[in-house]
Amino acid sequence: MKKAFLTGATGQDGSYLTEFLLAKGCEVHGLKRRSSSFNTDRLDHLYRDFHESGARFFLHYADLTDGGSLVKLLYDIRPDEIYNLAAQSHVKVSFEVPEYTADVAAGGTLRLLEAVRLTGLRCRFYQASSSEMFGSAPPPQNETTPFHPRSPYACAKLFGHTITVNYRESYGLHASSGILFNHESPRRGETFVTRKITRAVAHIKRGVQDKLYLGNLDARRDWGYAPDYVRAMWQMLQQDQPGDYVVGTGEAHTVREFVELAFACADLDWKEFVEVDPRYFRPAEVDYLLADASKARRALGWEPSVTFADLVRIMVDADLREIDAKLRGGEEALRTAVHSEGRNM
Ligand code: NAP
Ligand code: F7E
């Protein structure tokens, strides 16, 4: 039985990848970091007490800012495949906490690669790189497009990407980097624009929110469905040779188009509810990301399975179900369901 180790297991992609790898018959070890409140909501449905026989999914405390904890875990687990998904992944927040963002996304990747090297593991390594690294490079972007990062997050990811390539070239590590374009789902963090919108649509529809404040409505993104993207991560590690792959749908839409469609899914006119608040503008914006994923399509046989319209519908429907369950749960639950300004970015 193959053993996989994931950092970022508690995040959107980590939870889908854990499900995917368990379905493939792997034993899965996820890193979780210490938090003062529960941070395993996305995984709780998969967890079985490790005292039970047959358990194949385990969570371990560690942190990407703590190199010793990574060495210890790799030494104990000795995985066949490592997926490095952990990051402070919010672009706007990275302008507020640039050093921490770099410490995790750049330094953390280096620490993990060093842990692989120092423990002498013969394993395969996946690095979660990002289309944000292209920044202001004109679309469409592919593996040969020059990078022009526009945020501390993107700069940190660019280091993570190039150090992964460097360990491949220097030490012969089977290390692949997935340059993934935006991918979303009902498990997307609530402060990313798609989820912020679909959650607001559901709350407005049910009468517990009046307005939705957003930033730049003109930005264009290539949005896909997260479960499709974790499949691409796994496919990269099944190749004989490691490499870098752009993954995206090849279709871009503005934030405004996402808003319009999401409100239409609930029979609402977005113009009555949406206002632009410059507080959500970024010091430097990424205007237009559009994937040319022909290499992934050709070499991995990867295809997206969900259209833009279906993605919006899936997310709005899930948020309607979530708010309805909370409303059934009564007043106390409702108070926590209605988002406060402080939780938006
Ligand atoms: P996410 O939901 O924000 O998850 C990030 C994960 O990293 C969480 O499990 C988080 O733990 C963990 N983490 C943060 N700081 C950590 C630290 N210091 N030590 C250990 N773990 C830490 O992100 P995602 O959307 O699943 O994305 C997965 C990866 O792909 C990220 O690296 C992201 O930057 C990258 N990426 C994402 C997209 C996208 O569109 N989703 C596109 C390209 C690249 P908590 O749960 O405790 O916060
Ligand atoms: O913003 C605009 C915002 O925060 C998308 C991360 O997963 O994908 C993600 O980064 C666009 C930007 O994602 C609001 O200015 C307008 O142009 O959902 P986002 P992102 O910055 O593209 C990449 C590939 C990653 O790697 C990252 O980890 O939407 N926008 N109004 C807004 N964005 C937010 N968050 N909130 C707003 O109110």
Coordinates of C-alpha atoms and ligand atoms in Angstrom, one line a residue:
M1 CA 0.0 0.0 0.0
K2 CA 1.4 3.4 -1.1
K3 CA 1.9 6.0 1.7
A4 CA 1.1 9.6 0.9
F5 CA 2.0 12.6 3.1
L6 CA 0.2 15.9 2.6
T7 CA 0.9 19.3 4.1
G8 CA -2.2 21.6 3.9
A9 CA -4.4 18.6 4.5
T10 CA -7.0 20.6 6.3
G11 CA -7.5 23.1 3.4
Q12 CA -9.8 22.9 0.4
D13 CA -7.4 21.0 -1.9
G14 CA -6.0 18.9 1.0
S15 CA -9.5 17.5 1.8
Y16 CA -10.3 16.6 -1.8
L17 CA -6.8 15.1 -2.3
T18 CA -7.2 13.0 0.9
E19 CA -10.5 11.6 -0.4
F20 CA -8.9 10.9 -3.8
L21 CA -5.9 9.1 -2.4
L22 CA -8.0 7.0 0.0
A23 CA -10.1 6.0 -2.9
K24 CA -6.9 4.9 -4.7
G25 CA -6.1 2.6 -1.8
C26 CA -3.3 4.7 -0.3
E27 CA -2.5 5.2 3.4
V28 CA -2.7 9.0 3.9
H29 CA -0.9 11.0 6.5
G30 CA -1.9 14.7 6.8
L31 CA -0.1 17.6 8.5
K32 CA -2.3 19.7 10.7
R33 CA -1.1 22.7 12.6
R34 CA -2.0 23.8 16.1
S35 CA -5.0 26.1 16.2
S36 CA -7.0 27.4 19.2
S37 CA -10.2 26.2 17.5
F38 CA -11.0 23.1 15.4
N39 CA -9.5 23.3 11.9
T40 CA -10.4 19.8 10.6
D41 CA -14.0 20.5 9.5
R42 CA -13.2 19.6 5.9
L43 CA -11.8 16.2 6.9
D44 CA -14.0 15.1 9.8
H45 CA -16.2 12.9 7.6
L46 CA -13.1 10.9 6.6
Y47 CA -11.6 10.4 10.1
R48 CA -11.8 7.1 11.9
D49 CA -10.3 6.6 15.3
F50 CA -6.7 5.4 14.7
H51 CA -7.3 2.7 17.4
E52 CA -9.7 1.0 15.0
S53 CA -8.3 -1.6 12.7
G54 CA -8.3 -0.7 9.0
A55 CA -7.8 3.1 9.6
R56 CA -5.8 4.5 6.6
F57 CA -6.0 8.2 7.4
F58 CA -3.9 9.8 10.1
L59 CA -3.3 13.5 11.1
H60 CA -0.1 14.7 12.7
Y61 CA 0.8 18.0 14.3
A62 CA 3.6 19.9 12.6
D63 CA 4.1 23.3 11.0
L64 CA 5.9 24.4 7.8
T65 CA 7.7 27.1 9.9
D66 CA 9.2 24.3 12.0
G67 CA 11.8 22.3 10.1
G68 CA 12.5 19.8 12.9
S69 CA 8.9 18.8 13.0
L70 CA 9.0 18.0 9.2
V71 CA 12.2 15.9 9.5
K72 CA 10.7 14.0 12.3
L73 CA 7.4 13.3 10.5
L74 CA 9.1 12.2 7.2
Y75 CA 11.6 10.0 9.2
D76 CA 8.7 8.3 11.0
I77 CA 6.2 8.0 8.1
R78 CA 8.6 7.4 5.2
P79 CA 6.0 8.3 2.5
D80 CA 6.2 7.3 -1.2
E81 CA 4.5 10.5 -2.3
I82 CA 4.6 14.0 -0.7
Y83 CA 2.1 16.7 -1.7
N84 CA 3.1 20.2 -0.4
L85 CA -0.1 22.1 -0.3
A86 CA 0.3 24.2 2.9
A87 CA 0.4 28.0 2.5
Q88 CA -1.0 31.3 3.7
S89 CA -2.9 31.3 0.5
H90 CA -4.8 34.6 0.5
V91 CA -3.3 37.1 -1.9
K92 CA -4.7 40.2 -0.2
V93 CA -3.7 39.0 3.2
S94 CA -0.2 38.5 2.0
F95 CA 0.2 42.2 1.7
E96 CA -0.7 42.5 5.4
V97 CA 1.5 39.6 6.6
P98 CA 4.3 39.4 3.9
E99 CA 7.0 37.9 6.1
Y100 CA 4.8 35.1 7.4
T101 CA 3.5 34.4 3.9
A102 CA 7.0 34.0 2.7
D103 CA 8.1 32.0 5.7
V104 CA 5.4 29.4 5.0
A105 CA 5.2 29.3 1.2
A106 CA 8.8 29.9 0.3
G107 CA 10.8 28.9 3.5
G108 CA 8.3 26.0 4.2
T109 CA 8.9 24.5 0.8
L110 CA 12.6 24.7 1.2
R111 CA 12.4 23.1 4.7
L112 CA 10.3 20.3 3.4
L113 CA 12.7 19.6 0.5
E114 CA 15.6 19.7 2.9
A115 CA 13.7 17.2 5.1
V116 CA 13.4 14.9 2.1
R117 CA 17.1 15.3 1.3
L118 CA 18.3 14.8 4.9
T119 CA 16.2 11.8 5.6
G120 CA 17.4 10.2 2.3
L121 CA 13.9 9.4 1.3
R122 CA 13.3 8.0 -2.2
C123 CA 9.9 9.6 -2.8
R124 CA 8.0 11.7 -5.3
F125 CA 7.2 15.3 -4.5
Y126 CA 4.4 17.6 -5.6
Q127 CA 4.7 21.4 -5.2
A128 CA 1.5 23.5 -5.2
S129 CA 2.5 26.4 -7.5
S130 CA 0.2 29.1 -8.6
S131 CA -0.9 31.0 -11.7
E132 CA -0.4 34.1 -9.5
M133 CA 3.3 33.7 -10.4
F134 CA 2.4 34.9 -13.9
G135 CA 0.9 38.1 -12.4
S136 CA 1.0 40.7 -15.2
A137 CA 2.3 38.4 -18.0
P138 CA -0.2 38.7 -20.9
P139 CA -2.7 35.8 -21.3
P140 CA -2.9 32.9 -22.2
Q141 CA -0.1 31.7 -19.9
N142 CA 1.7 28.3 -20.2
E143 CA 4.9 26.7 -18.9
T144 CA 7.1 28.9 -21.0
T145 CA 5.5 32.2 -20.0
P146 CA 7.9 34.5 -18.1
F147 CA 6.8 35.1 -14.5
H148 CA 5.9 38.6 -13.2
P149 CA 4.5 38.1 -9.6
R150 CA 2.4 41.0 -8.2
S151 CA 2.1 40.2 -4.5
P152 CA 4.2 38.8 -1.6
Y153 CA 2.2 35.6 -2.0
A154 CA 3.1 35.3 -5.7
C155 CA 6.8 36.1 -5.0
A156 CA 6.9 33.4 -2.2
K157 CA 5.2 30.9 -4.5
L158 CA 7.8 31.7 -7.2
F159 CA 10.6 30.8 -4.8
G160 CA 8.7 27.6 -3.9
H161 CA 8.5 26.7 -7.6
T162 CA 12.1 27.5 -8.5
I163 CA 13.5 25.7 -5.4
T164 CA 11.5 22.6 -6.3
V165 CA 13.0 22.7 -9.9
N166 CA 16.4 23.2 -8.3
Y167 CA 16.1 20.1 -6.1
R168 CA 15.0 18.1 -9.1
E169 CA 18.0 19.3 -11.1
S170 CA 20.5 19.2 -8.2
Y171 CA 19.6 15.9 -6.4
G172 CA 17.6 14.0 -9.0
L173 CA 14.4 14.2 -6.9
H174 CA 11.2 13.2 -8.7
A175 CA 9.7 16.7 -8.0
S176 CA 6.9 18.1 -10.0
S177 CA 5.3 21.6 -9.8
G178 CA 1.7 22.1 -10.7
I179 CA 1.0 25.7 -11.8
L180 CA -2.7 25.7 -11.0
F181 CA -5.1 28.4 -11.9
N182 CA -8.0 29.3 -9.6
H183 CA -10.1 26.3 -8.5
E184 CA -13.1 26.5 -6.3
S185 CA -15.8 24.4 -4.6
P186 CA -18.2 24.5 -1.7
R187 CA -15.2 23.9 0.5
R188 CA -13.4 27.1 -0.7
G189 CA -12.4 29.4 2.1
E190 CA -15.1 32.0 2.8
T191 CA -12.9 35.0 2.0
F192 CA -12.0 34.1 -1.6
V193 CA -14.1 36.0 -4.0
T194 CA -16.2 33.1 -5.4
R195 CA -17.2 31.7 -2.0
K196 CA -17.8 35.2 -0.6
I197 CA -20.2 35.8 -3.5
T198 CA -22.1 32.5 -3.3
R199 CA -22.4 32.6 0.4
A200 CA -23.7 36.2 0.2
V201 CA -26.2 35.1 -2.5
A202 CA -27.6 32.4 -0.2
H203 CA -27.7 34.7 2.8
I204 CA -29.5 37.5 0.8
K205 CA -31.9 35.0 -0.6
R206 CA -32.8 33.8 2.9
G207 CA -33.1 37.4 4.2
V208 CA -30.1 37.4 6.7
Q209 CA -27.9 39.7 4.7
D210 CA -28.6 43.0 2.9
K211 CA -25.5 43.9 0.9
L212 CA -22.4 42.4 -0.6
Y213 CA -19.3 44.6 -0.7
L214 CA -16.6 43.6 -3.2
G215 CA -13.4 45.1 -4.7
N216 CA -12.3 45.0 -8.3
L217 CA -15.1 43.5 -10.5
D218 CA -13.1 43.7 -13.7
A219 CA -10.4 41.1 -12.8
R220 CA -10.5 38.0 -15.0
R221 CA -9.8 34.5 -13.7
D222 CA -9.8 31.0 -15.1
W223 CA -12.0 29.3 -12.6
G224 CA -12.3 25.5 -12.4
Y225 CA -13.6 22.9 -10.0
A226 CA -11.2 21.8 -7.2
P227 CA -11.7 18.0 -7.3
D228 CA -10.6 18.1 -11.0
Y229 CA -7.3 19.8 -9.9
V230 CA -6.3 17.3 -7.2
R231 CA -6.6 14.6 -9.9
A232 CA -4.0 16.5 -11.9
M233 CA -1.7 16.6 -8.9
W234 CA -1.8 12.8 -8.5
Q235 CA -1.4 12.3 -12.3
M236 CA 1.8 14.4 -12.2
L237 CA 3.4 12.0 -9.6
Q238 CA 2.4 8.9 -11.7
Q239 CA 4.6 10.0 -14.6
D240 CA 8.0 8.4 -15.2
Q241 CA 9.7 11.8 -15.4
P242 CA 8.9 14.8 -13.2
G243 CA 8.0 18.1 -14.7
D244 CA 6.0 21.4 -14.5
Y245 CA 2.4 21.6 -15.7
V246 CA -0.1 24.5 -16.1
V247 CA -3.6 23.4 -15.1
G248 CA -6.7 25.4 -15.9
T249 CA -9.9 25.3 -18.0
G250 CA -8.8 27.7 -20.8
E251 CA -11.8 29.9 -20.2
A252 CA -11.7 33.2 -18.2
H253 CA -14.5 35.3 -16.7
T254 CA -14.6 38.6 -14.9
V255 CA -15.6 38.8 -11.2
R256 CA -18.7 40.8 -12.4
E257 CA -19.7 37.8 -14.6
F258 CA -19.4 35.4 -11.6
V259 CA -21.5 37.8 -9.5
E260 CA -24.2 38.1 -12.2
L261 CA -24.5 34.4 -12.7
A262 CA -24.5 33.6 -9.0
F263 CA -27.3 36.0 -8.2
A264 CA -29.2 34.8 -11.2
C265 CA -29.0 31.2 -9.8
A266 CA -31.1 32.5 -6.9
D267 CA -33.4 34.6 -9.1
L268 CA -31.9 37.8 -7.8
D269 CA -30.7 40.9 -9.6
W270 CA -27.1 41.5 -8.4
K271 CA -27.3 45.3 -9.1
E272 CA -29.7 45.7 -6.1
F273 CA -27.3 44.1 -3.7
V274 CA -23.6 44.6 -4.7
E275 CA -21.5 47.6 -3.9
V276 CA -17.8 48.3 -4.6
D277 CA -15.7 49.0 -1.5
P278 CA -12.1 50.2 -2.4
R279 CA -11.0 48.5 0.9
Y280 CA -10.9 45.3 -1.1
F281 CA -8.7 46.6 -3.8
R282 CA -5.1 45.3 -3.7
P283 CA -1.9 47.4 -3.9
A284 CA -1.1 45.6 -7.1
E285 CA -3.8 43.7 -9.0
V286 CA -3.5 40.7 -11.4
D287 CA -5.9 41.6 -14.2
Y288 CA -6.1 38.6 -16.5
L289 CA -5.2 34.9 -15.9
L290 CA -6.1 32.4 -18.6
A291 CA -4.5 28.9 -18.8
D292 CA -3.1 27.3 -21.8
A293 CA -3.1 23.8 -20.3
S294 CA -2.3 22.0 -23.6
K295 CA 0.7 20.2 -22.0
A296 CA -1.3 18.8 -19.1
R297 CA -4.1 17.7 -21.6
R298 CA -1.5 16.1 -23.9
A299 CA 0.9 14.5 -21.4
L300 CA -1.4 13.7 -18.5
G301 CA -4.7 13.3 -20.4
W302 CA -6.2 15.8 -17.9
E303 CA -9.5 17.4 -18.7
P304 CA -11.8 19.6 -16.5
S305 CA -15.2 18.0 -15.9
V306 CA -17.2 21.0 -14.7
T307 CA -18.2 24.1 -16.7
F308 CA -18.1 27.6 -15.3
A309 CA -21.9 27.8 -15.2
D310 CA -22.1 24.4 -13.4
L311 CA -19.4 25.5 -10.9
V312 CA -21.4 28.6 -9.9
R313 CA -24.5 26.6 -9.6
I314 CA -22.8 23.9 -7.4
M315 CA -21.5 26.6 -5.1
V316 CA -24.7 28.6 -4.8
D317 CA -26.8 25.4 -4.1
A318 CA -24.3 24.2 -1.4
D319 CA -24.4 27.6 0.3
L320 CA -28.2 27.6 0.2
R321 CA -28.2 24.1 1.8
E322 CA -25.7 25.3 4.5
I323 CA -27.7 28.4 5.5
D324 CA -31.0 26.4 5.5
A325 CA -29.4 23.9 7.9
K326 CA -28.2 26.7 10.1
L327 CA -31.6 28.4 10.1
R328 CA -33.2 25.1 11.1
G329 CA -30.6 25.0 13.9
G330 CA -32.1 28.1 15.5
E331 CA -31.1 31.6 16.6
E332 CA -27.7 30.9 18.0
A333 CA -26.5 29.2 14.9
L334 CA -27.9 32.0 12.8
R335 CA -25.8 34.6 14.6
T336 CA -22.6 32.8 13.6
A337 CA -23.8 32.1 10.1
V338 CA -24.2 35.8 9.1
H339 CA -20.7 36.9 8.2
S340 CA -19.2 39.9 9.9
E341 CA -17.2 42.5 8.1
G342 CA -14.0 41.4 9.9
R343 CA -14.2 38.0 8.2
N344 CA -14.1 39.4 4.7
M345 CA -11.1 40.1 2.6
Ligands
NAP1 P1 -6.3 26.7 1.7 O1 -7.7 26.2 1.7 O2 -6.0 28.1 2.1 O3 -5.4 25.7 2.6 C1 -4.1 26.0 3.0 C2 -3.6 24.9 3.9 O4 -2.3 25.3 4.4 C3 -4.5 24.7 5.2 O5 -4.5 23.4 5.5 C4 -3.7 25.5 6.2 O6 -4.0 25.1 7.6 C5 -2.3 25.1 5.9 N1 -1.3 26.0 6.4 C6 -1.2 27.4 6.5 N2 -0.2 27.8 7.1 C7 0.5 26.7 7.6 C8 1.7 26.5 8.3 N3 2.4 27.5 8.8 N4 2.1 25.2 8.6 C9 1.3 24.1 8.1 N5 0.2 24.3 7.4 C10 -0.2 25.6 7.1 O7 -5.6 26.5 0.2 P2 -6.1 25.6 -1.0 O8 -7.1 26.5 -1.8 O9 -6.5 24.3 -0.5 O10 -4.8 25.6 -1.9 C11 -3.8 24.5 -1.6 C12 -2.4 25.0 -2.1 O11 -2.5 25.3 -3.5 C13 -1.9 26.3 -1.4 O12 -0.5 26.2 -1.3 C14 -2.3 27.4 -2.4 O13 -1.5 28.5 -2.2 C15 -2.1 26.7 -3.7 N6 -3.0 27.1 -4.8 C16 -4.3 27.2 -4.7 C17 -5.1 27.6 -5.7 C18 -6.6 27.7 -5.6 O14 -7.2 28.3 -6.5 N7 -7.2 27.1 -4.6 C19 -4.5 27.8 -7.0 C20 -3.1 27.7 -7.1 C21 -2.3 27.3 -6.0 P3 -5.3 25.6 8.4 O15 -6.5 24.8 7.8 O16 -5.0 25.3 9.8 O17 -5.5 27.1 8.0
F7E2 O1 -9.5 36.9 -5.9 C1 -11.0 40.1 -7.0 C2 -9.6 40.1 -6.5 O2 -9.0 36.2 -3.5 C3 -9.9 36.8 -7.2 C4 -5.9 31.9 -4.3 O3 -6.4 30.6 -4.2 O4 -6.1 31.9 -6.7 C5 -6.5 32.6 -5.5 O5 -6.0 33.9 -5.5 C6 -10.1 38.2 -7.8 C7 -9.0 39.2 -7.5 O6 -8.3 34.8 -5.5 C8 -13.0 40.8 -4.0 O7 -9.0 41.4 -6.5 C9 -12.9 41.5 -6.0 O8 -8.6 39.9 -8.7 O9 -10.7 34.9 -4.9 P1 -9.4 35.7 -4.9 P2 -6.9 35.1 -6.1 O10 -6.3 36.4 -5.6 O11 -7.0 35.0 -7.6 C10 -4.7 31.8 -6.9 C11 -4.5 31.0 -8.2 C12 -3.9 31.3 -5.7 O12 -2.9 30.7 -5.9 C13 -4.3 31.8 -4.4 O13 -3.9 31.0 -3.4 O14 -11.3 38.7 -7.3 N1 -12.0 40.5 -5.9 N2 -13.5 41.7 -4.9 C14 -12.0 40.1 -4.6 N3 -11.3 39.1 -4.0 C15 -11.6 38.9 -2.7 N4 -10.9 37.9 -2.1 N5 -12.5 39.6 -2.0 C16 -13.3 40.6 -2.6 O15 -14.1 41.2 -2.0

